Short mmCIF file of C-alpha atoms and ligand atoms in Angstrom, two decimals:
data_model
loop_
_atom_site.label_atom_id
_atom_site.label_comp_id
_atom_site.label_asym_id
_atom_site.label_seq_id
_atom_site.Cartn_x
_atom_site.Cartn_y
_atom_site.Cartn_z
CA MET B 76 17.83 -18.91 16.83
CA PRO B 77 15.90 -16.28 17.18
CA LYS B 78 13.97 -15.14 14.10
CA PRO B 79 15.75 -12.39 12.20
CA ARG B 80 13.25 -8.80 12.48
CA LEU B 81 11.47 -7.34 9.51
CA LEU B 82 10.55 -3.72 9.80
CA ILE B 83 7.09 -3.31 8.10
CA ALA B 84 7.54 0.73 7.82
CA THR B 85 4.43 2.30 7.38
CA HIS B 86 2.49 4.72 9.85
CA ASN B 87 -1.09 3.71 7.92
CA GLN B 88 -2.89 0.67 10.62
CA GLY B 89 -4.72 -0.81 7.64
CA LYS B 90 -1.39 -1.61 5.68
CA ILE B 91 -0.13 -2.99 8.71
CA ARG B 92 -3.23 -4.85 9.44
CA GLU B 93 -3.05 -6.89 5.96
CA TYR B 94 0.80 -7.30 6.04
CA LYS B 95 0.59 -9.41 9.27
CA HIS B 96 -1.99 -11.60 7.24
CA LEU B 97 -0.07 -11.34 4.00
CA LEU B 98 3.28 -12.23 5.35
CA ALA B 99 2.25 -15.01 7.94
CA GLY B 100 4.36 -18.03 8.20
CA ILE B 101 7.42 -15.49 6.81
CA PRO B 102 10.89 -16.77 8.58
CA PHE B 103 10.94 -13.01 9.82
CA ARG B 104 9.79 -11.19 13.54
CA LEU B 105 7.49 -8.42 11.95
CA VAL B 106 8.05 -5.31 13.94
CA GLY B 107 6.65 -1.93 13.75
CA LEU B 108 8.22 1.43 13.11
CA ASP B 109 6.90 2.23 16.74
CA GLU B 110 8.40 -0.66 18.11
CA VAL B 111 11.85 0.63 16.59
CA GLY B 112 11.37 3.99 18.28
CA ILE B 113 10.39 5.81 14.61
CA PHE B 114 7.51 8.12 14.86
CA HIS B 115 8.01 10.27 12.24
CA ASP B 116 6.92 10.26 8.51
CA VAL B 117 9.51 9.89 5.47
CA GLU B 118 8.61 13.16 3.19
CA GLU B 119 7.13 11.30 -0.52
CA THR B 120 9.34 13.44 -2.82
CA GLY B 121 9.02 11.10 -5.55
CA ASP B 122 6.63 11.02 -9.02
CA THR B 123 6.26 7.02 -9.00
CA PHE B 124 5.14 4.52 -6.39
CA SER B 125 8.18 2.96 -7.01
CA GLU B 126 9.99 6.10 -5.81
CA ASN B 127 8.22 6.85 -3.01
CA ALA B 128 8.50 3.33 -1.95
CA ILE B 129 12.49 2.91 -2.50
CA LEU B 130 12.64 6.05 -0.99
CA LYS B 131 10.87 5.26 2.19
CA ALA B 132 12.27 1.90 2.35
CA GLN B 133 16.45 2.86 2.82
CA ALA B 134 15.34 5.77 5.17
CA TYR B 135 13.80 3.62 7.50
CA SER B 136 16.33 0.66 6.93
CA ARG B 137 19.33 3.45 7.24
CA GLU B 138 17.48 4.71 10.56
CA SER B 139 16.53 1.27 12.08
CA GLY B 140 19.52 -0.72 11.03
CA LEU B 141 16.63 -3.53 9.64
CA LEU B 142 16.17 -5.19 6.26
CA THR B 143 12.92 -3.23 5.47
CA LEU B 144 9.86 -3.27 3.45
CA ALA B 145 7.35 -0.40 2.67
CA ASP B 146 5.00 0.16 0.26
CA ASP B 147 3.52 3.27 -1.86
CA SER B 148 0.20 2.68 -3.02
CA GLY B 149 -2.72 4.76 -4.09
CA LEU B 150 -5.99 4.86 -6.84
CA GLU B 151 -4.95 5.82 -10.75
CA VAL B 152 -8.60 6.59 -11.59
CA ASP B 153 -8.56 6.94 -15.48
CA ALA B 154 -11.10 9.81 -16.24
CA LEU B 155 -9.24 11.67 -13.70
CA LEU B 156 -5.95 11.10 -16.05
CA GLY B 157 -4.32 8.65 -13.26
CA GLU B 158 -5.20 11.41 -10.16
CA PRO B 159 -4.95 10.71 -7.69
CA GLY B 160 -2.05 7.98 -7.72
CA VAL B 161 0.88 9.05 -5.64
CA ARG B 162 -1.21 11.61 -4.17
CA SER B 163 -3.57 9.40 -2.57
CA SER B 164 -3.18 9.50 0.81
CA ARG B 165 -3.25 14.18 -0.05
CA TYR B 166 -5.55 14.15 -2.29
CA ALA B 167 -8.26 16.24 0.12
CA GLY B 168 -5.39 18.64 1.67
CA PRO B 169 -3.84 17.84 5.36
CA GLY B 170 -6.31 16.61 7.84
CA ALA B 171 -8.76 15.23 5.44
CA GLY B 172 -9.57 11.21 6.34
CA ASP B 173 -10.74 8.78 4.34
CA PRO B 174 -14.76 10.04 4.20
CA GLU B 175 -13.49 13.54 3.02
CA ARG B 176 -10.97 11.90 0.38
CA ILE B 177 -14.05 9.65 -0.87
CA ALA B 178 -16.43 12.82 -0.97
CA PHE B 179 -13.56 14.86 -2.89
CA LEU B 180 -12.55 12.12 -5.35
CA LEU B 181 -16.16 11.27 -6.20
CA GLN B 182 -17.11 14.97 -6.76
CA LYS B 183 -13.85 15.28 -8.98
CA LEU B 184 -15.23 12.35 -10.66
CA ALA B 185 -18.75 13.90 -11.31
CA GLN B 186 -16.95 17.14 -13.28
CA ALA B 187 -14.49 15.00 -15.33
CA GLU B 188 -15.34 15.30 -19.08
CA SER B 189 -15.37 11.18 -19.61
CA PRO B 190 -18.01 9.30 -18.19
CA VAL B 191 -15.33 6.15 -17.91
CA ARG B 192 -15.24 4.78 -14.16
CA THR B 193 -12.52 2.29 -14.62
CA ALA B 194 -9.81 2.49 -12.36
CA ARG B 195 -6.93 0.26 -10.36
CA PHE B 196 -4.99 0.11 -7.47
CA ARG B 197 -1.32 -0.15 -7.43
CA CYS B 198 1.12 -1.13 -4.68
CA VAL B 199 4.90 -1.11 -5.07
CA ILE B 200 6.96 -2.89 -2.26
CA ALA B 201 10.61 -1.93 -1.68
CA ILE B 202 13.15 -4.24 0.37
CA ALA B 203 15.93 -2.05 1.42
CA GLN B 204 19.09 -4.16 3.43
CA PRO B 205 20.61 -0.99 5.56
CA ALA B 206 23.36 -1.69 3.93
CA GLY B 207 23.10 -3.43 0.58
CA GLU B 208 20.89 -3.14 -2.03
CA THR B 209 17.08 -2.25 -2.50
CA VAL B 210 14.42 -4.46 -4.53
CA THR B 211 10.76 -3.83 -5.55
CA ALA B 212 7.95 -5.96 -6.49
CA GLU B 213 4.83 -4.32 -7.75
CA GLY B 214 0.73 -5.55 -7.86
CA THR B 215 -2.45 -4.11 -9.65
CA CYS B 216 -6.42 -4.70 -8.88
CA GLU B 217 -9.29 -3.30 -11.25
CA GLY B 218 -12.01 -2.32 -10.55
CA VAL B 219 -14.69 0.68 -11.38
CA ILE B 220 -15.49 3.88 -9.12
CA ALA B 221 -18.80 3.19 -7.50
CA ASP B 222 -21.25 6.21 -7.20
CA THR B 223 -21.51 5.92 -3.22
CA PRO B 224 -19.79 3.95 -0.81
CA ARG B 225 -20.52 1.26 0.41
CA GLY B 226 -19.03 -1.38 3.22
CA SER B 227 -16.69 -1.05 5.95
CA GLY B 228 -13.98 -3.56 5.64
CA GLY B 229 -10.54 -2.53 4.42
CA PHE B 230 -9.08 1.21 4.48
CA GLY B 231 -8.84 4.31 2.26
CA TYR B 232 -10.72 4.21 -0.82
CA ASP B 233 -12.08 0.72 -0.26
CA PRO B 234 -15.49 1.45 0.17
CA ILE B 235 -15.91 3.30 -3.41
CA PHE B 236 -13.71 0.71 -5.26
CA TYR B 237 -16.17 -1.85 -7.30
CA LEU B 238 -15.28 -5.14 -8.39
CA PRO B 239 -17.39 -6.50 -11.18
CA ASP B 240 -16.56 -9.97 -10.81
CA GLN B 241 -17.30 -10.04 -6.98
CA GLY B 242 -20.60 -8.49 -7.62
CA CYS B 243 -18.98 -6.18 -4.13
CA THR B 244 -17.23 -3.25 -3.28
CA MET B 245 -13.64 -3.89 -1.69
CA ALA B 246 -14.91 -2.86 1.61
CA GLU B 247 -17.63 -5.75 1.59
CA LEU B 248 -15.15 -8.03 1.07
CA SER B 249 -14.22 -10.21 4.24
CA SER B 250 -10.35 -9.59 4.91
CA GLU B 251 -9.38 -12.86 4.13
CA ALA B 252 -10.94 -12.33 0.23
CA LYS B 253 -9.54 -8.31 0.07
CA ASN B 254 -5.75 -10.55 0.82
CA GLN B 255 -6.41 -13.23 -2.08
CA ILE B 256 -7.06 -10.50 -4.68
CA SER B 257 -5.89 -7.35 -3.58
CA HIS B 258 -2.78 -4.88 -5.12
CA ARG B 259 -0.82 -5.42 -2.04
CA ALA B 260 -1.37 -9.48 -2.19
CA ARG B 261 0.34 -9.25 -5.42
CA ALA B 262 2.96 -7.69 -4.76
CA VAL B 263 3.56 -9.42 -1.72
CA HIS B 264 3.32 -12.66 -3.47
CA ARG B 265 6.30 -11.70 -5.87
CA ALA B 266 8.17 -9.57 -2.84
CA ARG B 267 8.35 -13.12 -0.60
CA ASP B 268 10.89 -14.55 -2.61
CA LEU B 269 12.89 -11.83 -2.51
CA LEU B 270 12.21 -11.72 1.72
CA LEU B 271 13.51 -15.39 1.29
CA ALA B 272 16.53 -14.40 -0.47
CA ALA B 273 17.28 -11.63 1.82
CA ASP B 274 16.99 -13.86 4.71
CA ARG B 275 19.37 -16.77 3.06
CA ALA B 276 21.87 -13.92 2.53
CA GLY B 277 21.80 -13.78 6.28
CA GLU B 278 22.54 -9.77 6.37
CA THR B 279 19.72 -9.04 8.76
CA PRO B 280 20.79 -7.92 12.11
P1 ITT N 355 2.23 5.41 4.87
O1 ITT N 355 3.43 5.95 3.98
O2 ITT N 355 3.12 5.68 6.38
O3 ITT N 355 2.85 3.36 4.24
P2 ITT N 355 0.56 6.34 3.76
O4 ITT N 355 -1.22 6.00 3.91
O5 ITT N 355 0.73 7.68 3.78
O6 ITT N 355 1.30 5.82 4.99
P3 ITT N 355 1.39 5.98 0.69
O7 ITT N 355 1.61 7.29 0.89
O8 ITT N 355 1.34 4.54 0.68
O9 ITT N 355 0.69 5.36 2.31
O10 ITT N 355 -0.48 6.83 0.29
C1 ITT N 355 -1.16 5.31 0.24
C2 ITT N 355 -3.06 5.54 -0.22
O11 ITT N 355 -3.68 5.27 -0.82
C3 ITT N 355 -4.13 4.95 1.76
O12 ITT N 355 -3.75 6.23 2.46
C4 ITT N 355 -5.06 5.11 0.64
O13 ITT N 355 -5.60 5.91 0.63
C5 ITT N 355 -4.90 4.65 -0.98
N1 ITT N 355 -4.74 3.16 -0.72
C6 ITT N 355 -3.40 2.36 -0.52
N2 ITT N 355 -3.80 1.29 -0.64
C7 ITT N 355 -5.43 0.79 0.00
C8 ITT N 355 -5.90 0.03 -0.23
O14 ITT N 355 -5.45 -1.25 -0.35
N3 ITT N 355 -7.30 -0.11 0.03
C9 ITT N 355 -7.53 1.13 0.06
N4 ITT N 355 -7.10 2.35 -0.30
C10 ITT N 355 -6.18 2.34 -0.35
#
């Protein structure tokens, strides 16, 4: 019997790479948005990671008719009162890439009143059934903002996210090592049971 499909609803190639590793062995065939002909973005109008993850999962699930996993994630920097948070991908304005966002954040942090450099990545996964319920799972990963970017692995803010326990930035870890400890890995760990329950419910086309 063919495996049911699970839509990994993101346009971020870094996230797609990680989900392919993190969900290896799951009883679903993972498909991307382009494979189901969805090329537009869902607007993220929520104030929390959870609201935005649910918004994305439900919209893409309705449109595709598939069981859908979406994540909203980002970096919370304590000295910036939790910024960039839900605005992590839009922080340095439209058209900016990862290096510009990193430079913008380091500049903001240099101007901050507090010298504290602690931060965390947060990831909320939402899993939506086309005509059913939506469930969420969350994971975080604590670290410190480095003075300068280091490493070429991962994506986004990884080059400035220093992990004291590992003695390197997230971008200096192998993808296997990042996938052991990341906020996304922790959220997936919790989401796995929810996906298996959705499979047992047999509601996927
Ligand atoms: P989709 O909405 O299509 O999934 P996106 O990149 O816009 O793609 P988000 O709105 O969730 O996704 O924004 C997440 C941003 O947070 C992302 O663009 C990175 O800048 C940052 N981010 C999230 N997870 C990260 C990680 O594992 N490592 C580094 N930066 C990360």
